[in-house]
Short mmCIF file of C-alpha atoms and ligand atoms in Angstrom, two decimals:
data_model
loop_
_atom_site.label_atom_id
_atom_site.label_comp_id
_atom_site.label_asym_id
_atom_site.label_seq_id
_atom_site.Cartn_x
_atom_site.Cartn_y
_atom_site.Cartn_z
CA UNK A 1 -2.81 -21.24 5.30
CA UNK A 2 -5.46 -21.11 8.37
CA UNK A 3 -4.85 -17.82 10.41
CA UNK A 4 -3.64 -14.63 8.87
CA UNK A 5 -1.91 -11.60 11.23
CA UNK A 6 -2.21 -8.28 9.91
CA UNK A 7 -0.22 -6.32 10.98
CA UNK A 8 -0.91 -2.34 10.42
CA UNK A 9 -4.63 -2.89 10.01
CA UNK A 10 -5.95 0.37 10.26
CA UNK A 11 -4.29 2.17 7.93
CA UNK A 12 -5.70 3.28 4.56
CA UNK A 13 -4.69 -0.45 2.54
CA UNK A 14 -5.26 -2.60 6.56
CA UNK A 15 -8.96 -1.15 6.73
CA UNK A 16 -9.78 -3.05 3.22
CA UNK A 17 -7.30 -5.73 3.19
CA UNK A 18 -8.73 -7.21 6.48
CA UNK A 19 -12.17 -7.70 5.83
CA UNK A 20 -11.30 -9.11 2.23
CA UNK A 21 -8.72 -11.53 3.67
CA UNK A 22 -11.50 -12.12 6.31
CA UNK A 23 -13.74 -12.69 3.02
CA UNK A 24 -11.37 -15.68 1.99
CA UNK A 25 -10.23 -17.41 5.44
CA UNK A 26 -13.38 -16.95 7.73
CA UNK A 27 -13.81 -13.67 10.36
CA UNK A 28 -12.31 -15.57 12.97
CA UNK A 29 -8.78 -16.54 10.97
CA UNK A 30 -7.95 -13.36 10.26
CA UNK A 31 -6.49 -11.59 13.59
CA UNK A 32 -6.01 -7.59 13.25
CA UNK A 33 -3.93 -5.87 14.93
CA UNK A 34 -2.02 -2.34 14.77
CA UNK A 35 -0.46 0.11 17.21
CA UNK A 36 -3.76 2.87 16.55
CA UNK A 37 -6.85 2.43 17.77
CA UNK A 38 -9.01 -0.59 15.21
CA UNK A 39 -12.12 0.89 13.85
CA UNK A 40 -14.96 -0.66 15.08
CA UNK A 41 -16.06 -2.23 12.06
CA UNK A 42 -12.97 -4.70 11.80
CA UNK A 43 -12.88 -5.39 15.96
CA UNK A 44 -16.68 -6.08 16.04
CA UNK A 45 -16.10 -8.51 13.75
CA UNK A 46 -13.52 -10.83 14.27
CA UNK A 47 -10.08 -10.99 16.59
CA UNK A 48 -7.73 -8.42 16.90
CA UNK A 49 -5.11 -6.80 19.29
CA UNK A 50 -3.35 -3.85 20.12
CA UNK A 51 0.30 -4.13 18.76
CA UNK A 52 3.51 -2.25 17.83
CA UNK A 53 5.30 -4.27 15.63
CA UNK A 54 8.65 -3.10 17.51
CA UNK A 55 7.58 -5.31 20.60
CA UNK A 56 9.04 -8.68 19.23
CA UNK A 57 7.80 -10.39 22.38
CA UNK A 58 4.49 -9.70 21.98
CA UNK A 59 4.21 -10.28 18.46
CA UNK A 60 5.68 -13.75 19.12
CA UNK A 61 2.91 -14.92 22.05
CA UNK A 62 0.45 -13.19 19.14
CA UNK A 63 1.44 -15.67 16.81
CA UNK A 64 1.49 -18.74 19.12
CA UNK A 65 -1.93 -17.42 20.56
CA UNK A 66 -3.82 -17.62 17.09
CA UNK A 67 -1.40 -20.74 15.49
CA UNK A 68 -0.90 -17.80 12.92
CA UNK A 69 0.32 -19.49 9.34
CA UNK A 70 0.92 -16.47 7.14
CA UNK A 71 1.59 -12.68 8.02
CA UNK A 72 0.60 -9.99 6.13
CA UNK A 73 2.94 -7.19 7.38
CA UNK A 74 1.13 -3.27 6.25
CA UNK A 75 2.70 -1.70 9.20
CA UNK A 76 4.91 1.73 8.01
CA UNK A 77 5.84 4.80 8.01
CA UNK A 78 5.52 6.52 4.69
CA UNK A 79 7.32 8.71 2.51
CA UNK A 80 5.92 12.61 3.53
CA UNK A 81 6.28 11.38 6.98
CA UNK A 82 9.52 9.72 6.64
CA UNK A 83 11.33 12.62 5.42
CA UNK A 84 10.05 14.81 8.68
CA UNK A 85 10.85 11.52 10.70
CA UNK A 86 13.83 9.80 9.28
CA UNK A 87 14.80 7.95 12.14
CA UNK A 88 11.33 6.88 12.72
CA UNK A 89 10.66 5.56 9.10
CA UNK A 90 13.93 3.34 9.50
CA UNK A 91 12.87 1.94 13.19
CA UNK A 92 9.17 1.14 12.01
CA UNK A 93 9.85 0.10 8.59
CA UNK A 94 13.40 -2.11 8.97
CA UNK A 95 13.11 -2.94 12.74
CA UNK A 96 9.59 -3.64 12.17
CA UNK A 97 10.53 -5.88 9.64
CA UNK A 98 12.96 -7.95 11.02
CA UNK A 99 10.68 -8.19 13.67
CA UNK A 100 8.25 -9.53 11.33
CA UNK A 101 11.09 -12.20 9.03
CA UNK A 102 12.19 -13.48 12.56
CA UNK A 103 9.79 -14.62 14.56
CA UNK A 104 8.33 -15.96 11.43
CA UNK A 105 11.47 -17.84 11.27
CA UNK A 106 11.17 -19.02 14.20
CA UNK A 107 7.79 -20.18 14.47
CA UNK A 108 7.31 -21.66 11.59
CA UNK A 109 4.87 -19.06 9.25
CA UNK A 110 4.21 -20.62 6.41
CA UNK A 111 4.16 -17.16 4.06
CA UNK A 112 5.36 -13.32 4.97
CA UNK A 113 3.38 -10.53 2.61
CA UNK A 114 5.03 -7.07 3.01
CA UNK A 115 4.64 -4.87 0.08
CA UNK A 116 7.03 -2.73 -1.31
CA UNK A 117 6.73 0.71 -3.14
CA UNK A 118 7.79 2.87 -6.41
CA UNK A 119 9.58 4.48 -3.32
CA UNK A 120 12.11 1.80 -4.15
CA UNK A 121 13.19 4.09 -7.28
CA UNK A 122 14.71 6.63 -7.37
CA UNK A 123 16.23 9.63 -10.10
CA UNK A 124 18.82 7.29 -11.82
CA UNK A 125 15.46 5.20 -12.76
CA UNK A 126 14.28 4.60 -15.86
CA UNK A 127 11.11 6.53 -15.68
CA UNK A 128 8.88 5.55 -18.20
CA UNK A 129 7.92 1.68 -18.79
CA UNK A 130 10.17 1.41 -15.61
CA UNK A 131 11.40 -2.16 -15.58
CA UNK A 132 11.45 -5.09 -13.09
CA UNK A 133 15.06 -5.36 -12.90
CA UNK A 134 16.87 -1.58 -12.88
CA UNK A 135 18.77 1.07 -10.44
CA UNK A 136 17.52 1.15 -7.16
CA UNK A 137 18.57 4.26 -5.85
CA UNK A 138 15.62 6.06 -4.05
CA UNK A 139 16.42 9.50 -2.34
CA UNK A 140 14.05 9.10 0.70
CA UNK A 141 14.36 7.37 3.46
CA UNK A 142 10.67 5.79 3.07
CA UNK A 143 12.25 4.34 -0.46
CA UNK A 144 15.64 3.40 1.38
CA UNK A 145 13.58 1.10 3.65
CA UNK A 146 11.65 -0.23 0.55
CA UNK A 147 14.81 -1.36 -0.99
CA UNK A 148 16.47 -2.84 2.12
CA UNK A 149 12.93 -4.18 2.47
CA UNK A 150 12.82 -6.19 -0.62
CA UNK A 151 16.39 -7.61 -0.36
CA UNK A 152 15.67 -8.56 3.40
CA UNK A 153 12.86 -10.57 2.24
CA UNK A 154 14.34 -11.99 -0.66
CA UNK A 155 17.17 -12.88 1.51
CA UNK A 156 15.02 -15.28 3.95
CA UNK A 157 13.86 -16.72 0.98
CA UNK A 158 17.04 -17.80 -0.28
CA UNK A 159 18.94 -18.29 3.55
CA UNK A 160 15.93 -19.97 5.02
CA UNK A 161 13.81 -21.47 2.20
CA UNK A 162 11.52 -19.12 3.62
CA UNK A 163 8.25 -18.35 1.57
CA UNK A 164 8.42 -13.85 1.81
CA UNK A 165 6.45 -12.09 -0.85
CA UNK A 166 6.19 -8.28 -1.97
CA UNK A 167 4.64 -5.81 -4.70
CA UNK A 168 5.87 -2.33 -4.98
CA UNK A 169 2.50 -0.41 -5.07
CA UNK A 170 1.91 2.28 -7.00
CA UNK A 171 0.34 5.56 -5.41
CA UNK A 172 -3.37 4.07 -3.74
CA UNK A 173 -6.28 6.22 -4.30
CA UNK A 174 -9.25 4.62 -1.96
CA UNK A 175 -12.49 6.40 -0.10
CA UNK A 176 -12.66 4.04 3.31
CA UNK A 177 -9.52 5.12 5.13
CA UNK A 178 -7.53 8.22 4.66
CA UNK A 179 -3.82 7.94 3.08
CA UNK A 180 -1.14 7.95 5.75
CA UNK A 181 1.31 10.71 5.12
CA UNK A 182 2.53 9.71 1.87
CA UNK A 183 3.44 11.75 -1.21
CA UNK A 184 0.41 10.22 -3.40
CA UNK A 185 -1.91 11.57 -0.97
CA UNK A 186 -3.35 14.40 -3.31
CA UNK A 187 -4.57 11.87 -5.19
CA UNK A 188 -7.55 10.69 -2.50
CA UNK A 189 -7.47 14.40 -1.02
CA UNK A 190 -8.69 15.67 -4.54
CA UNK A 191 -11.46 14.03 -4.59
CA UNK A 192 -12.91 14.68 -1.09
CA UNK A 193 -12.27 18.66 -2.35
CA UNK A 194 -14.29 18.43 -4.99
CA UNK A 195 -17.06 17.26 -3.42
CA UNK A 196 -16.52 19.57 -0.29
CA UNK A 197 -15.50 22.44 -1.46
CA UNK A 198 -15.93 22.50 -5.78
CA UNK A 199 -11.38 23.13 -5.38
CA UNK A 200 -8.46 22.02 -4.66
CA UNK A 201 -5.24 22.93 -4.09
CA UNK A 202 -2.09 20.60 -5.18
CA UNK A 203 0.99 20.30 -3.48
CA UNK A 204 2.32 18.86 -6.59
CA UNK A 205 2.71 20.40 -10.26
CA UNK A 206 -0.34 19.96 -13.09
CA UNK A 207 2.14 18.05 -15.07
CA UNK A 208 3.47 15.46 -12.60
CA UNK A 209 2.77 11.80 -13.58
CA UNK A 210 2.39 9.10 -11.24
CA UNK A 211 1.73 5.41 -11.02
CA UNK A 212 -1.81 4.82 -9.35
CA UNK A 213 -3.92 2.23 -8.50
CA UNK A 214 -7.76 1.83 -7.40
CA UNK A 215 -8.18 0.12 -3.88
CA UNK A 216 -10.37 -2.82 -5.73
CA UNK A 217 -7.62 -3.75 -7.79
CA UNK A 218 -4.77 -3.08 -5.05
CA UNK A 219 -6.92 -5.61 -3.23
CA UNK A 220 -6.89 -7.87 -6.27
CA UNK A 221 -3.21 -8.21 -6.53
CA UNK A 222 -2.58 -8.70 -3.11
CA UNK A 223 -4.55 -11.58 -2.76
CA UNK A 224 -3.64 -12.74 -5.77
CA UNK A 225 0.13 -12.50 -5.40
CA UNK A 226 -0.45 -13.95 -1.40
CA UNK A 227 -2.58 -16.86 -2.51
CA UNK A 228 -0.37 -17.59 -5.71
CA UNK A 229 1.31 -21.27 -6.04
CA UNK A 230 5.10 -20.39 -4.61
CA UNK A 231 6.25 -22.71 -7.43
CA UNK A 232 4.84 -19.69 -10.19
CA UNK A 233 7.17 -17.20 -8.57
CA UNK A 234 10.48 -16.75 -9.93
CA UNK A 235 10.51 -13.36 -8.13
CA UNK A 236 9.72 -13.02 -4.48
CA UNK A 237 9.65 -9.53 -2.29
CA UNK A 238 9.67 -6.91 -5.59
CA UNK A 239 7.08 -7.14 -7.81
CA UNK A 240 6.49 -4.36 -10.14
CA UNK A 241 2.63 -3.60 -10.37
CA UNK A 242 0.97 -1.17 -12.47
CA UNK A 243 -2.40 0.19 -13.17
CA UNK A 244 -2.43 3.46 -14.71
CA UNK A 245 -0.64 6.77 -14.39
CA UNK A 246 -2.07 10.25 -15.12
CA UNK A 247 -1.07 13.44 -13.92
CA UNK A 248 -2.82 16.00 -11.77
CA UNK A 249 -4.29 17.80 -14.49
CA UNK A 250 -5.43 15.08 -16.30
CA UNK A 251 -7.31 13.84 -12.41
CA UNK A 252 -8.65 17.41 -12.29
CA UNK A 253 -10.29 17.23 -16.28
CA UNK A 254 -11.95 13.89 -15.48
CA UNK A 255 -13.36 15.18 -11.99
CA UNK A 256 -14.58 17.89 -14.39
CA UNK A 257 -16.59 15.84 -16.81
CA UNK A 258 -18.50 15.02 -13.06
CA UNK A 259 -18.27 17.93 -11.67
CA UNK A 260 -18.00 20.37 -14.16
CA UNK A 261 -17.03 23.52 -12.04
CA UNK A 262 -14.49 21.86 -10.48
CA UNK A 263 -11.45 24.21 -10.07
CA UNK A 264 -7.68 23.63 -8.92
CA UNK A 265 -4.68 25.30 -8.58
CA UNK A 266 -0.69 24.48 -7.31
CA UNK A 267 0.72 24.69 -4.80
CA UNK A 268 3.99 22.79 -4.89
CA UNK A 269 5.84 22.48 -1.51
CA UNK A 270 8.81 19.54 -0.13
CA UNK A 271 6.93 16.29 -1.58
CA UNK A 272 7.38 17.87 -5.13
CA UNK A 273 10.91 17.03 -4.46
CA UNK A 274 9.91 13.44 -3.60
CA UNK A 275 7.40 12.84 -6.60
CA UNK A 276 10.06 13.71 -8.93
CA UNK A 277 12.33 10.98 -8.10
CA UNK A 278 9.73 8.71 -8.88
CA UNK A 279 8.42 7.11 -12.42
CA UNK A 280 5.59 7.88 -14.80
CA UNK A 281 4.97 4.26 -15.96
CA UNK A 282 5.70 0.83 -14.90
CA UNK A 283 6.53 -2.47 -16.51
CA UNK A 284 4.79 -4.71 -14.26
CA UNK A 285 5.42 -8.09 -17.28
CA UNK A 286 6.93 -9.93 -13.85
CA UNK A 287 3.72 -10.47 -12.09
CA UNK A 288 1.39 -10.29 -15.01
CA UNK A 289 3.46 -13.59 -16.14
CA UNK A 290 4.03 -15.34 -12.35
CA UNK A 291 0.93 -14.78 -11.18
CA UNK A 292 -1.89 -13.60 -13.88
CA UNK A 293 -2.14 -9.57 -12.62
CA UNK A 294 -4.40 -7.70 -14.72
CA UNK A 295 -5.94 -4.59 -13.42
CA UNK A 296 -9.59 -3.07 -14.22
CA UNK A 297 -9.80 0.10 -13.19
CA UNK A 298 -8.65 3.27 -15.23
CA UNK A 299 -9.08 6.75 -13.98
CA UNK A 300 -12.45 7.96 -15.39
CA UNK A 301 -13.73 3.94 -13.74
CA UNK A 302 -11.94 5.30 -10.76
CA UNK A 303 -13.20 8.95 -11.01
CA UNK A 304 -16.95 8.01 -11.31
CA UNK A 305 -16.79 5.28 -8.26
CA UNK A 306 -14.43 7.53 -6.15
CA UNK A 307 -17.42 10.63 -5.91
CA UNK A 308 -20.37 8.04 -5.95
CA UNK A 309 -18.53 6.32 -2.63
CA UNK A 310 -17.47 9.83 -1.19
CA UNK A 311 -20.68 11.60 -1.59
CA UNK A 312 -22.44 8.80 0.32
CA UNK A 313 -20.37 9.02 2.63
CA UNK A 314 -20.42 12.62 3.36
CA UNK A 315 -24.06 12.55 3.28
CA UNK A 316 -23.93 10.08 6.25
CA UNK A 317 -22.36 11.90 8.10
CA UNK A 318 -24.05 15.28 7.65
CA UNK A 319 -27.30 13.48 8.37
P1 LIG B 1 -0.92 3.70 6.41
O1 LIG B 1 0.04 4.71 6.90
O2 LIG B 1 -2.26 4.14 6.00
O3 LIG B 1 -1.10 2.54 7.49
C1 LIG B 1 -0.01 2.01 8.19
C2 LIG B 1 -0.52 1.46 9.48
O4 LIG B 1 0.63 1.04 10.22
C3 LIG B 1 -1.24 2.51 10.35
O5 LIG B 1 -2.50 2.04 10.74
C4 LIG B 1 -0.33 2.69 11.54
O6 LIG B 1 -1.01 2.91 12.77
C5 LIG B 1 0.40 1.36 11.57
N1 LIG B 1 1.68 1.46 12.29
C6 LIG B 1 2.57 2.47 12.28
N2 LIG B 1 3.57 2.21 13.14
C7 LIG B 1 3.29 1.01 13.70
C8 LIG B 1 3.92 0.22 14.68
N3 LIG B 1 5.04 0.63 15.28
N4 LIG B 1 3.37 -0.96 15.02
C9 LIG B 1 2.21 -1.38 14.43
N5 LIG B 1 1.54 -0.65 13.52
C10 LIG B 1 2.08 0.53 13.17
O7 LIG B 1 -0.19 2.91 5.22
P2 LIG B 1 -0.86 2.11 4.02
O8 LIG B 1 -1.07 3.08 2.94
O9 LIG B 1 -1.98 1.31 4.50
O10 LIG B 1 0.37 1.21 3.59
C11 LIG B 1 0.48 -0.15 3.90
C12 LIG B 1 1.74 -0.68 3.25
O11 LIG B 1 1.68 -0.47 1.84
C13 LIG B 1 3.03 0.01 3.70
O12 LIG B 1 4.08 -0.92 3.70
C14 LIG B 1 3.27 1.04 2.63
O13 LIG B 1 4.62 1.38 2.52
C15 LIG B 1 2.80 0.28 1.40
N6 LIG B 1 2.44 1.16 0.30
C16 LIG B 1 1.33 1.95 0.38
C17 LIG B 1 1.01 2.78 -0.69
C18 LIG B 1 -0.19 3.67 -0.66
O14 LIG B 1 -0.36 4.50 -1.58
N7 LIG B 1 -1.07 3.56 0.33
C19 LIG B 1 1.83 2.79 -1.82
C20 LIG B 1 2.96 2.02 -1.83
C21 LIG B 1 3.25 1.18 -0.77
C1 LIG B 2 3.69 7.40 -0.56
O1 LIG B 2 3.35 8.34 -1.30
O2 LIG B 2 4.56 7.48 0.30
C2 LIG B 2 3.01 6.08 -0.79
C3 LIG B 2 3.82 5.26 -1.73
C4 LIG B 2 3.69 5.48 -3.19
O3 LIG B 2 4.60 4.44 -1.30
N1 LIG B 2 1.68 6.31 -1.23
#
């Protein structure tokens, strides 16, 4: 692959993902575009374009303009969002997506990446060591778009000989962007608190456990899985993919061995609902076999980077 469309660039995974993939194929392969406003700092340096990724037209005469050869598709609507806008969720996230498989149908793209989420689970779920193949019954309508997501792509692949690819994140805690309206988003938010204010309040339970990942290692495995020889794969658009999984409490104790006056309380309101659907753990054996995942970071790693990064970053802008 030459040129690489991104599409949902400035979100919280599109800020990073850019400049890595610009990292790999050169500044000026690696076109970014979203419907928001880029930040600066991925416009300034290299291509990119206003875009909603409902306008099929457009997204067409985008991909003839730049001979794109692989998509990488972030654009979404996620699951705190989704449940106050259902109908938008389902427009952005399936429309979107079709969008997205068809003109790279028709055009030729040599390789679709649009991740998937634990959304995709739902209550019926196994919930701990949650495996590759199991019920996939999610109670939002974020996770119903995952699902329909993940057989969409795997569909092209098998209709069209099509080359469509897909992880189901875990929750990603990062310190560039903020999180987009998702129900993981106390996981970055806790941190900032700290730092701001020495508290937090939780709008889940101490004791709920979720699957999490570090942004460098969310990076990782998305390069990894989009650069990974198609004849590896024996899966295509649903990878499991694991890192660790704590719960609030246990985020709040290692921010106190930093920060040791650190103090939180809960606050549970509608994404409790949501968070409980999903699993503690996750058997991610699938990619760790097709394509050599391995993460790095666990959450005290993650803890001690997270306040470095944030407190620099504060400090800049204070100054
Ligand atoms: P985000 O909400 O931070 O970013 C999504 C981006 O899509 C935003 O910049 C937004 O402006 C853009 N967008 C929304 N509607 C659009 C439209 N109509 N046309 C073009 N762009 C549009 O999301 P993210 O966290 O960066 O997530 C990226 C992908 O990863 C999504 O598919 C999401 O479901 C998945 N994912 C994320 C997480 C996470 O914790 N961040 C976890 C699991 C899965
Ligand atoms: C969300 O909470 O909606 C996302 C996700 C896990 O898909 N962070």
């Amino acid at each position: 692959m030459k040129n690489i469309l991104v599409i949902g660039c400035a979100g919280q995974i599109g800020t990073e993902l850019t400049m890595e993939l610009r990292k790999l194929y050169g500044d000026e392969h690696v076109i970014a575009t979203d419907l928001k406003n880029i930040p600066p700092v991925i416009s300034e340096r290299g291509p990119s374009e206003h875009l909603d990724i409902l306008d099929k037209e457009k997204l067409k005469q985008i991909v003839n303009k730049y001979s794109i050869d692989g998509i990488v598709n972030l654009a979404a609507i996620l699951s705190a969002v989704g449940e106050e806008h259902p109908m938008l969720a389902w427009n952005v996230n399936m429309n979107g997506l079709i969008n997205v498989l068809e003109v790279a149908r028709e055009q030729k793209v040599k390789r679709v990446l649009t991740p998937s989420s634990i959304a995709a689970f739902g209550p019926e779920t196994p919930i701990d060591n949650t495996p590759q193949e199991t019920v996939l019954r999610p109670k939002t309508m974020y996770g119903i778009t995952k699902v329909a997501g993940e057989l969409l792509g795997d569909y092209y692949v098998a209709k069209y000989g099509m080359d469509i690819r897909g992880l189901r994140y875990p929750g990603i805690i990062s310190h560039e962007a903020m999180p987009g309206g998702g129900t993981t988003d106390y996981a970055v938010e806790i941190y900032y608190e700290a730092i701001k204010k020495g508290k937090y309040t939780s709008f889940v339970s101490a004791d709920t456990m979720l699957p999490m990942m570090y942004m460098p290692d969310c990076l990782r495995a998305t390069i990894q899985l989009f650069t990974a020889d198609k004849a590896q794969l024996k899966h295509h658009a649903d990878f499991n993919l694991a890192a660790m999984s704590f719960t609030v409490k246990e985020m709040a104790d290692s921010i106190k061995k930093y920060i040791p006056e650190f103090e939180i309380d809960y606050k549970p309101d509608f994404r409790q609902a949501i968070a409980d659907t999903w699993p503690n753990t996750i058997d991610d054996s699938a990619a760790r076999e097709e394509w050599g995942w391995k993460p790095e970071y666990n959450l005290d790693k993650m803890t001690q980077d997270m306040l470095l990064h944030i407190k620099k970053k504060l400090e800049t802008v204070e100054a």
